[in-house]
PDB file of C-alpha atoms in Angstrom:
ATOM      1  CA  MET D   1      13.140  25.293   2.673  1.00  0.00           C
ATOM      2  CA  THR D   2       9.418  24.698   2.185  1.00  0.00           C
ATOM      3  CA  GLN D   3       8.148  22.029   4.558  1.00  0.00           C
ATOM      4  CA  PRO D   4       7.438  18.652   2.940  1.00  0.00           C
ATOM      5  CA  SER D   5       3.822  18.038   2.025  1.00  0.00           C
ATOM      6  CA  LEU D   6       1.643  15.349   3.545  1.00  0.00           C
ATOM      7  CA  ALA D   7       1.875  13.438   0.266  1.00  0.00           C
ATOM      8  CA  GLU D   8       5.663  13.494   0.434  1.00  0.00           C
ATOM      9  CA  LEU D   9       5.630  12.338   4.045  1.00  0.00           C
ATOM     10  CA  CYS D  10       3.386   9.426   3.040  1.00  0.00           C
ATOM     11  CA  ILE D  11       5.615   8.577   0.066  1.00  0.00           C
ATOM     12  CA  LEU D  12       8.598   8.238   2.384  1.00  0.00           C
ATOM     13  CA  ALA D  13       6.561   6.117   4.817  1.00  0.00           C
ATOM     14  CA  CYS D  14       5.308   3.909   1.974  1.00  0.00           C
ATOM     15  CA  SER D  15       8.845   3.480   0.674  1.00  0.00           C
ATOM     16  CA  GLU D  16       9.853   2.079   4.068  1.00  0.00           C
ATOM     17  CA  ALA D  17       7.159  -0.569   3.709  1.00  0.00           C
ATOM     18  CA  PHE D  18       9.037  -1.783   0.597  1.00  0.00           C
ATOM     19  CA  ARG D  19      12.391  -1.994   2.417  1.00  0.00           C
ATOM     20  CA  THR D  20      14.062  -5.328   1.687  1.00  0.00           C
ATOM     21  CA  ASP D  21      17.369  -7.012   1.009  1.00  0.00           C
ATOM     22  CA  ARG D  22      15.706  -9.497  -1.364  1.00  0.00           C
ATOM     23  CA  GLU D  23      15.289  -9.313  -5.124  1.00  0.00           C
ATOM     24  CA  ILE D  24      11.521  -8.946  -5.427  1.00  0.00           C
ATOM     25  CA  VAL D  25       9.157  -7.011  -7.663  1.00  0.00           C
ATOM     26  CA  ALA D  26       7.738  -3.877  -6.048  1.00  0.00           C
ATOM     27  CA  THR D  27       4.277  -2.985  -7.343  1.00  0.00           C
ATOM     28  CA  GLY D  28       2.854   0.347  -6.228  1.00  0.00           C
ATOM     29  CA  ILE D  29      -0.727   0.814  -7.413  1.00  0.00           C
ATOM     30  CA  GLY D  30      -1.638   4.494  -7.560  1.00  0.00           C
ATOM     31  CA  PRO D  31       0.606   7.593  -7.606  1.00  0.00           C
ATOM     32  CA  VAL D  32       1.793   7.600  -3.975  1.00  0.00           C
ATOM     33  CA  PRO D  33       2.621   3.846  -3.772  1.00  0.00           C
ATOM     34  CA  ARG D  34       4.224   3.953  -7.226  1.00  0.00           C
ATOM     35  CA  ILE D  35       6.479   6.880  -6.352  1.00  0.00           C
ATOM     36  CA  ALA D  36       7.262   5.183  -3.038  1.00  0.00           C
ATOM     37  CA  ALA D  37       8.396   1.991  -4.772  1.00  0.00           C
ATOM     38  CA  GLY D  38      10.701   4.012  -6.994  1.00  0.00           C
ATOM     39  CA  LEU D  39      12.061   5.910  -3.998  1.00  0.00           C
ATOM     40  CA  ALA D  40      12.790   2.619  -2.224  1.00  0.00           C
ATOM     41  CA  LYS D  41      14.643   1.337  -5.306  1.00  0.00           C
ATOM     42  CA  LEU D  42      16.783   4.481  -5.556  1.00  0.00           C
ATOM     43  CA  THR D  43      17.649   4.656  -1.858  1.00  0.00           C
ATOM     44  CA  HIS D  44      17.559   1.850   0.691  1.00  0.00           C
ATOM     45  CA  SER D  45      16.537  -1.184  -1.417  1.00  0.00           C
ATOM     46  CA  PRO D  46      18.484  -1.188  -4.717  1.00  0.00           C
ATOM     47  CA  GLY D  47      17.737  -4.871  -5.281  1.00  0.00           C
ATOM     48  CA  LEU D  48      14.047  -4.219  -5.888  1.00  0.00           C
ATOM     49  CA  MET D  49      12.854  -5.105  -9.366  1.00  0.00           C
ATOM     50  CA  MET D  50      10.585  -2.696 -11.213  1.00  0.00           C
ATOM     51  CA  THR D  51       8.281  -2.916 -14.204  1.00  0.00           C
ATOM     52  CA  ASP D  52       7.137  -0.205 -16.568  1.00  0.00           C
ATOM     53  CA  GLY D  53       3.540  -1.078 -15.689  1.00  0.00           C
ATOM     54  CA  GLU D  54       3.074  -2.820 -19.008  1.00  0.00           C
ATOM     55  CA  ALA D  55       5.247  -5.723 -20.180  1.00  0.00           C
ATOM     56  CA  PHE D  56       8.875  -4.876 -19.417  1.00  0.00           C
ATOM     57  CA  LEU D  57      11.314  -4.991 -16.526  1.00  0.00           C
ATOM     58  CA  VAL D  58      13.255  -1.758 -16.057  1.00  0.00           C
ATOM     59  CA  GLU D  59      16.449  -1.061 -14.133  1.00  0.00           C
ATOM     60  CA  GLN D  60      15.314   2.449 -13.160  1.00  0.00           C
ATOM     61  CA  PRO D  61      11.837   3.527 -11.980  1.00  0.00           C
ATOM     62  CA  VAL D  62       9.612   5.087 -14.628  1.00  0.00           C
ATOM     63  CA  PRO D  63       8.603   8.640 -13.654  1.00  0.00           C
ATOM     64  CA  ILE D  64       4.859   9.304 -13.681  1.00  0.00           C
ATOM     65  CA  GLY D  65       3.866  10.712 -17.060  1.00  0.00           C
ATOM     66  CA  ALA D  66       7.191   9.879 -18.732  1.00  0.00           C
ATOM     67  CA  THR D  67       6.968   9.310 -22.490  1.00  0.00           C
ATOM     68  CA  GLY D  68       9.397   8.654 -25.313  1.00  0.00           C
ATOM     69  CA  ALA D  69      13.020   9.319 -24.426  1.00  0.00           C
ATOM     70  CA  ASP D  70      12.038  10.116 -20.826  1.00  0.00           C
ATOM     71  CA  ARG D  71      11.153   6.476 -20.213  1.00  0.00           C
ATOM     72  CA  PRO D  72      13.999   4.195 -19.032  1.00  0.00           C
ATOM     73  CA  GLN D  73      15.109   1.568 -21.510  1.00  0.00           C
ATOM     74  CA  PRO D  74      13.636  -1.862 -20.709  1.00  0.00           C
ATOM     75  CA  ALA D  75      15.951  -4.490 -19.268  1.00  0.00           C
ATOM     76  CA  GLY D  76      13.821  -7.462 -20.206  1.00  0.00           C
ATOM     77  CA  TYR D  77      10.482  -8.631 -21.561  1.00  0.00           C
ATOM     78  CA  LEU D  78       7.982  -9.689 -18.891  1.00  0.00           C
ATOM     79  CA  PRO D  79       4.470 -10.263 -20.272  1.00  0.00           C
ATOM     80  CA  PHE D  80       1.656 -10.650 -17.775  1.00  0.00           C
ATOM     81  CA  SER D  81       1.519 -14.455 -18.054  1.00  0.00           C
ATOM     82  CA  GLN D  82       5.207 -14.742 -17.178  1.00  0.00           C
ATOM     83  CA  PHE D  83       4.862 -12.181 -14.407  1.00  0.00           C
ATOM     84  CA  PHE D  84       2.641 -14.618 -12.494  1.00  0.00           C
ATOM     85  CA  ASP D  85       5.263 -17.366 -12.666  1.00  0.00           C
ATOM     86  CA  ALA D  86       8.237 -15.112 -11.980  1.00  0.00           C
ATOM     87  CA  ALA D  87       6.818 -13.030  -9.151  1.00  0.00           C
ATOM     88  CA  VAL D  88       3.264 -13.661  -7.985  1.00  0.00           C
ATOM     89  CA  TRP D  89       2.968 -17.392  -7.393  1.00  0.00           C
ATOM     90  CA  SER D  90       6.560 -17.607  -6.126  1.00  0.00           C
ATOM     91  CA  GLY D  91       5.995 -14.925  -3.479  1.00  0.00           C
ATOM     92  CA  ARG D  92       8.600 -12.620  -5.039  1.00  0.00           C
ATOM     93  CA  ARG D  93       6.336  -9.604  -5.215  1.00  0.00           C
ATOM     94  CA  HIS D  94       5.297  -6.932  -2.734  1.00  0.00           C
ATOM     95  CA  ALA D  95       2.218  -4.961  -3.785  1.00  0.00           C
ATOM     96  CA  MET D  96       0.748  -1.834  -2.222  1.00  0.00           C
ATOM     97  CA  VAL D  97      -2.928  -1.233  -2.947  1.00  0.00           C
ATOM     98  CA  THR D  98      -5.696   1.167  -1.905  1.00  0.00           C
ATOM     99  CA  PRO D  99      -8.802  -0.788  -0.863  1.00  0.00           C
ATOM    100  CA  THR D 100     -12.231   0.775  -0.440  1.00  0.00           C
ATOM    101  CA  GLN D 101     -12.766  -1.002   2.901  1.00  0.00           C
ATOM    102  CA  ILE D 102     -10.481  -2.688   5.440  1.00  0.00           C
ATOM    103  CA  ASP D 103     -11.615  -4.575   8.540  1.00  0.00           C
ATOM    104  CA  ARG D 104      -9.896  -5.532  11.782  1.00  0.00           C
ATOM    105  CA  PHE D 105      -8.601  -8.764  10.237  1.00  0.00           C
ATOM    106  CA  GLY D 106      -6.936  -7.031   7.290  1.00  0.00           C
ATOM    107  CA  GLN D 107      -9.559  -8.329   4.874  1.00  0.00           C
ATOM    108  CA  THR D 108     -10.215  -5.796   2.140  1.00  0.00           C
ATOM    109  CA  ASN D 109     -13.020  -4.859  -0.199  1.00  0.00           C
ATOM    110  CA  LEU D 110     -12.667  -3.322  -3.649  1.00  0.00           C
ATOM    111  CA  SER D 111     -15.676  -5.011  -5.208  1.00  0.00           C
ATOM    112  CA  ALA D 112     -19.081  -3.811  -3.958  1.00  0.00           C
ATOM    113  CA  LEU D 113     -20.715  -1.757  -1.214  1.00  0.00           C
ATOM    114  CA  GLY D 114     -24.032  -2.314   0.547  1.00  0.00           C
ATOM    115  CA  GLY D 115     -27.054  -4.213  -0.691  1.00  0.00           C
ATOM    116  CA  THR D 116     -26.685  -7.929  -1.383  1.00  0.00           C
ATOM    117  CA  HIS D 117     -24.194 -10.045  -3.276  1.00  0.00           C
ATOM    118  CA  ARG D 118     -26.622 -10.295  -6.211  1.00  0.00           C
ATOM    119  CA  GLN D 119     -27.618  -6.650  -6.109  1.00  0.00           C
ATOM    120  CA  PRO D 120     -25.084  -4.425  -4.328  1.00  0.00           C
ATOM    121  CA  LYS D 121     -25.841  -0.777  -3.712  1.00  0.00           C
ATOM    122  CA  ILE D 122     -22.578   0.250  -5.392  1.00  0.00           C
ATOM    123  CA  GLN D 123     -20.709  -1.976  -7.833  1.00  0.00           C
ATOM    124  CA  MET D 124     -16.980  -1.332  -8.185  1.00  0.00           C
ATOM    125  CA  LEU D 125     -14.093  -3.153  -9.876  1.00  0.00           C
ATOM    126  CA  GLY D 126     -14.737  -6.667  -8.655  1.00  0.00           C
ATOM    127  CA  VAL D 127     -12.133  -8.628  -6.725  1.00  0.00           C
ATOM    128  CA  ARG D 128      -9.814  -8.806  -9.772  1.00  0.00           C
ATOM    129  CA  GLY D 129      -6.569 -10.598  -8.857  1.00  0.00           C
ATOM    130  CA  PHE D 130      -6.671  -9.760  -5.181  1.00  0.00           C
ATOM    131  CA  PRO D 131      -7.765 -13.167  -3.818  1.00  0.00           C
ATOM    132  CA  GLY D 132      -4.708 -14.867  -5.303  1.00  0.00           C
ATOM    133  CA  ASN D 133      -2.360 -11.969  -4.627  1.00  0.00           C
ATOM    134  CA  SER D 134      -3.301 -11.978  -0.953  1.00  0.00           C
ATOM    135  CA  ILE D 135      -2.326 -15.607  -0.385  1.00  0.00           C
ATOM    136  CA  TYR D 136       0.855 -15.729  -2.479  1.00  0.00           C
ATOM    137  CA  HIS D 137       2.952 -12.660  -1.683  1.00  0.00           C
ATOM    138  CA  PRO D 138       3.337  -9.730   0.751  1.00  0.00           C
ATOM    139  CA  ASN D 139       0.846  -6.869   0.578  1.00  0.00           C
ATOM    140  CA  SER D 140       0.712  -3.403   2.102  1.00  0.00           C
ATOM    141  CA  MET D 141      -1.936  -0.702   1.803  1.00  0.00           C
ATOM    142  CA  PHE D 142      -2.141   3.049   1.302  1.00  0.00           C
ATOM    143  CA  VAL D 143      -5.260   4.939   2.424  1.00  0.00           C
ATOM    144  CA  PRO D 144      -5.400   8.664   1.537  1.00  0.00           C
ATOM    145  CA  VAL D 145      -8.388   9.406   3.810  1.00  0.00           C
ATOM    146  CA  HIS D 146      -8.405   7.567   7.128  1.00  0.00           C
ATOM    147  CA  SER D 147     -12.054   7.218   8.189  1.00  0.00           C
ATOM    148  CA  THR D 148     -14.636   4.784   9.513  1.00  0.00           C
ATOM    149  CA  ARG D 149     -15.921   4.420   5.948  1.00  0.00           C
ATOM    150  CA  VAL D 150     -12.652   2.704   5.079  1.00  0.00           C
ATOM    151  CA  PHE D 151     -11.743   1.086   8.406  1.00  0.00           C
ATOM    152  CA  VAL D 152     -15.131  -0.439   9.020  1.00  0.00           C
ATOM    153  CA  GLU D 153     -16.795  -1.873  12.079  1.00  0.00           C
ATOM    154  CA  GLY D 154     -17.384  -5.610  11.646  1.00  0.00           C
ATOM    155  CA  GLU D 155     -16.452  -7.299   8.393  1.00  0.00           C
ATOM    156  CA  VAL D 156     -16.021  -5.643   5.001  1.00  0.00           C
ATOM    157  CA  ASP D 157     -19.106  -5.758   2.747  1.00  0.00           C
ATOM    158  CA  MET D 158     -17.410  -8.057   0.223  1.00  0.00           C
ATOM    159  CA  VAL D 159     -14.249  -9.953   1.121  1.00  0.00           C
ATOM    160  CA  SER D 160     -11.892  -9.348  -1.813  1.00  0.00           C
ATOM    161  CA  SER D 161      -8.667 -10.561  -0.220  1.00  0.00           C
ATOM    162  CA  ALA D 162      -7.598 -12.938   2.520  1.00  0.00           C
ATOM    163  CA  GLY D 163      -6.664 -11.617   5.924  1.00  0.00           C
ATOM    164  CA  TYR D 164      -6.281 -13.035   9.417  1.00  0.00           C
ATOM    165  CA  ASN D 165      -9.940 -13.812  10.122  1.00  0.00           C
ATOM    166  CA  PRO D 166     -10.054 -17.325  11.669  1.00  0.00           C
ATOM    167  CA  ALA D 167     -13.738 -17.678  10.769  1.00  0.00           C
ATOM    168  CA  ARG D 168     -12.853 -17.462   7.062  1.00  0.00           C
ATOM    169  CA  ARG D 169     -10.165 -20.144   7.140  1.00  0.00           C
ATOM    170  CA  ARG D 170     -11.023 -23.637   5.993  1.00  0.00           C
ATOM    171  CA  PRO D 171      -9.602 -26.726   7.733  1.00  0.00           C
ATOM    172  CA  ASN D 172      -6.334 -27.890   6.158  1.00  0.00           C
ATOM    173  CA  GLY D 173      -6.119 -24.760   4.026  1.00  0.00           C
ATOM    174  CA  ASN D 174      -2.665 -23.332   3.318  1.00  0.00           C
ATOM    175  CA  TYR D 175      -2.542 -19.727   4.516  1.00  0.00           C
ATOM    176  CA  SER D 176       1.212 -19.577   5.051  1.00  0.00           C
ATOM    177  CA  GLY D 177       1.555 -17.048   2.240  1.00  0.00           C
ATOM    178  CA  VAL D 178      -0.736 -14.447   3.837  1.00  0.00           C
ATOM    179  CA  ASP D 179       1.716 -11.684   4.723  1.00  0.00           C
ATOM    180  CA  LEU D 180       0.182  -8.296   5.445  1.00  0.00           C
ATOM    181  CA  ARG D 181       2.892  -5.735   6.160  1.00  0.00           C
ATOM    182  CA  GLN D 182       1.862  -2.103   6.690  1.00  0.00           C
ATOM    183  CA  ILE D 183      -0.979   0.364   6.233  1.00  0.00           C
ATOM    184  CA  ILE D 184       0.007   3.979   5.578  1.00  0.00           C
ATOM    185  CA  THR D 185      -2.724   6.617   5.851  1.00  0.00           C
ATOM    186  CA  ASN D 186      -2.949  10.390   5.970  1.00  0.00           C
ATOM    187  CA  LEU D 187      -2.854  10.116   9.777  1.00  0.00           C
ATOM    188  CA  CYS D 188      -0.417   7.365  10.706  1.00  0.00           C
ATOM    189  CA  VAL D 189       1.490   4.192   9.911  1.00  0.00           C
ATOM    190  CA  MET D 190       0.065   0.869  11.119  1.00  0.00           C
ATOM    191  CA  ASP D 191       1.092  -2.767  10.908  1.00  0.00           C
ATOM    192  CA  PHE D 192      -0.289  -6.188  11.842  1.00  0.00           C
ATOM    193  CA  GLY D 193       2.040  -6.784  14.768  1.00  0.00           C
ATOM    194  CA  GLY D 194      -0.617  -6.745  17.487  1.00  0.00           C
ATOM    195  CA  THR D 195      -2.069  -9.720  19.319  1.00  0.00           C
ATOM    196  CA  ASP D 196      -3.183 -12.381  16.793  1.00  0.00           C
ATOM    197  CA  HIS D 197      -2.145 -10.071  13.933  1.00  0.00           C
ATOM    198  CA  ALA D 198      -4.298  -7.215  15.217  1.00  0.00           C
ATOM    199  CA  ILE D 199      -3.760  -3.863  13.529  1.00  0.00           C
ATOM    200  CA  ARG D 200      -1.635  -1.558  15.657  1.00  0.00           C
ATOM    201  CA  VAL D 201      -0.456   2.030  15.244  1.00  0.00           C
ATOM    202  CA  VAL D 202       3.336   2.295  15.075  1.00  0.00           C
ATOM    203  CA  SER D 203       3.844   5.961  14.147  1.00  0.00           C
ATOM    204  CA  LEU D 204       1.759   9.122  14.095  1.00  0.00           C
ATOM    205  CA  HIS D 205       2.179  11.877  11.535  1.00  0.00           C
ATOM    206  CA  PRO D 206       3.199  15.268  12.978  1.00  0.00           C
ATOM    207  CA  GLY D 207       0.364  16.857  14.941  1.00  0.00           C
ATOM    208  CA  VAL D 208      -1.825  13.716  14.975  1.00  0.00           C
ATOM    209  CA  THR D 209      -2.830  11.943  18.190  1.00  0.00           C
ATOM    210  CA  PHE D 210      -3.631   8.295  18.775  1.00  0.00           C
ATOM    211  CA  ASP D 211      -7.129   9.299  19.932  1.00  0.00           C
ATOM    212  CA  ALA D 212      -7.739  11.033  16.581  1.00  0.00           C
ATOM    213  CA  VAL D 213      -6.694   7.893  14.711  1.00  0.00           C
ATOM    214  CA  GLN D 214      -8.898   5.715  16.907  1.00  0.00           C
ATOM    215  CA  ALA D 215     -11.889   8.015  16.377  1.00  0.00           C
ATOM    216  CA  ALA D 216     -11.456   7.636  12.606  1.00  0.00           C
ATOM    217  CA  THR D 217     -11.376   3.822  12.852  1.00  0.00           C
ATOM    218  CA  GLY D 218     -14.398   1.519  13.188  1.00  0.00           C
ATOM    219  CA  PHE D 219     -12.619  -1.062  15.354  1.00  0.00           C
ATOM    220  CA  GLU D 220     -10.244  -1.022  18.306  1.00  0.00           C
ATOM    221  CA  LEU D 221      -6.616  -0.380  17.456  1.00  0.00           C
ATOM    222  CA  GLN D 222      -3.595  -1.488  19.428  1.00  0.00           C
ATOM    223  CA  LYS D 223      -0.663   0.765  20.281  1.00  0.00           C
ATOM    224  CA  GLY D 224       2.875  -0.007  19.269  1.00  0.00           C
ATOM    225  CA  ASP D 225       5.912   1.929  20.507  1.00  0.00           C
ATOM    226  CA  LEU D 226       4.541   5.123  19.039  1.00  0.00           C
ATOM    227  CA  THR D 227       6.985   7.394  17.239  1.00  0.00           C
ATOM    228  CA  GLU D 228       6.539  10.391  14.953  1.00  0.00           C
ATOM    229  CA  THR D 229       6.550   9.551  11.247  1.00  0.00           C
ATOM    230  CA  PRO D 230       9.798  10.932   9.756  1.00  0.00           C
ATOM    231  CA  LEU D 231       9.743  13.818   7.308  1.00  0.00           C
ATOM    232  CA  PRO D 232      11.675  13.477   4.029  1.00  0.00           C
ATOM    233  CA  ASP D 233      14.914  15.439   3.780  1.00  0.00           C
ATOM    234  CA  ALA D 234      16.026  17.595   0.857  1.00  0.00           C
ATOM    235  CA  GLU D 235      17.721  14.702  -0.951  1.00  0.00           C
ATOM    236  CA  THR D 236      14.602  12.561  -0.688  1.00  0.00           C
ATOM    237  CA  LEU D 237      12.398  15.403  -1.920  1.00  0.00           C
ATOM    238  CA  ALA D 238      14.645  15.827  -4.960  1.00  0.00           C
ATOM    239  CA  ILE D 239      14.201  12.144  -5.836  1.00  0.00           C
ATOM    240  CA  ILE D 240      10.423  12.434  -5.394  1.00  0.00           C
ATOM    241  CA  ASP D 241      10.417  15.413  -7.773  1.00  0.00           C
ATOM    242  CA  ARG D 242      12.289  13.347 -10.371  1.00  0.00           C
ATOM    243  CA  LEU D 243       9.810  10.494 -10.042  1.00  0.00           C
ATOM    244  CA  ASP D 244       6.771  12.797 -10.152  1.00  0.00           C
ATOM    245  CA  PRO D 245       7.733  15.810 -12.284  1.00  0.00           C
ATOM    246  CA  LYS D 246       4.119  16.784 -12.973  1.00  0.00           C
ATOM    247  CA  GLY D 247       3.007  16.728  -9.327  1.00  0.00           C
ATOM    248  CA  ALA D 248       0.484  13.883  -9.425  1.00  0.00           C
ATOM    249  CA  ARG D 249       1.044  13.339  -5.691  1.00  0.00           C
ATOM    250  CA  ALA D 250      -0.584  16.663  -4.841  1.00  0.00           C
ATOM    251  CA  ARG D 251      -3.853  15.525  -6.420  1.00  0.00           C
ATOM    252  CA  VAL D 252      -3.970  12.500  -4.104  1.00  0.00           C
ATOM    253  CA  LEU D 253      -3.238  14.284  -0.834  1.00  0.00           C
ATOM    254  CA  LYS D 254      -3.921  18.007  -0.911  1.00  0.00           C
ATOM    255  CA  ASP D 255      -3.122  18.875   2.719  1.00  0.00           C
ATOM    256  CA  ASN D 256       0.074  20.909   2.534  1.00  0.00           C
ATOM    257  CA  PRO D 257       2.092  20.718   4.706  1.00  0.00           C
ATOM    258  CA  PRO D 258       1.509  17.891   7.255  1.00  0.00           C
ATOM    259  CA  ALA D 259      -0.767  18.641  10.195  1.00  0.00           C
ATOM    260  CA  GLY D 260       0.922  20.726  12.844  1.00  0.00           C
ATOM    261  CA  ARG D 261       3.513  22.275  10.543  1.00  0.00           C
ATOM    262  CA  SER D 262       3.571  25.405   8.449  1.00  0.00           C
ATOM    263  CA  ALA D 263       5.264  26.183   5.163  1.00  0.00           C
ATOM    264  CA  ALA D 264       8.289  28.472   5.251  1.00  0.00           C
TER     265      ALA D 264
END
């Protein structure tokens, strides 16, 4: 059997971030998180609710690129306005996003880089819905290239979402909904289980060392009980193929197979 690719390893790791026994909406933004949400639904967390990415709930994940008869039949109508009431504001959603910058407090940036607030060096999407999403429901992150450009020293250039930075919290503010779960990268899996919600490394991908992860990070990381990130088995790979028949995952992470392993 050909060894699983790095993308497939990350999909399995991302799917574990969605593990739950609750009925919540799983939102994976981007190919790897989206496939991972579908994998979670079809394996360990059947109670997850899925959308077609537009305005409908579906009982089965929608494969990437599916059209016409290949798309699952909708189970219910869920326009964007109702989605906020049903999932976002009630905390019944778990989203996985890919920020441009992340700092030691879990604050993210997807808005602007460098320069000033009035005249940034690079203007991106803007904060969009991330400020509200970050204080109402759980969030995880997927980072395809782990580097100091993403995991920055100091604070992110533009705070687009709430994290665990005490300096950013106003007296009497309600931050009980801030729930940052996991960060999956091309090197490792991390969570916020360190001292005062510090980011810690909990598993290393095959062939990766903690020192290599630390060198690619702009702030000090904490160590969890380090394990090796599991590889997907044949059954899991078959499900991934069904969810991504056109191979979009390979265009996100092109390192095949994971570091330290060779293809058969």
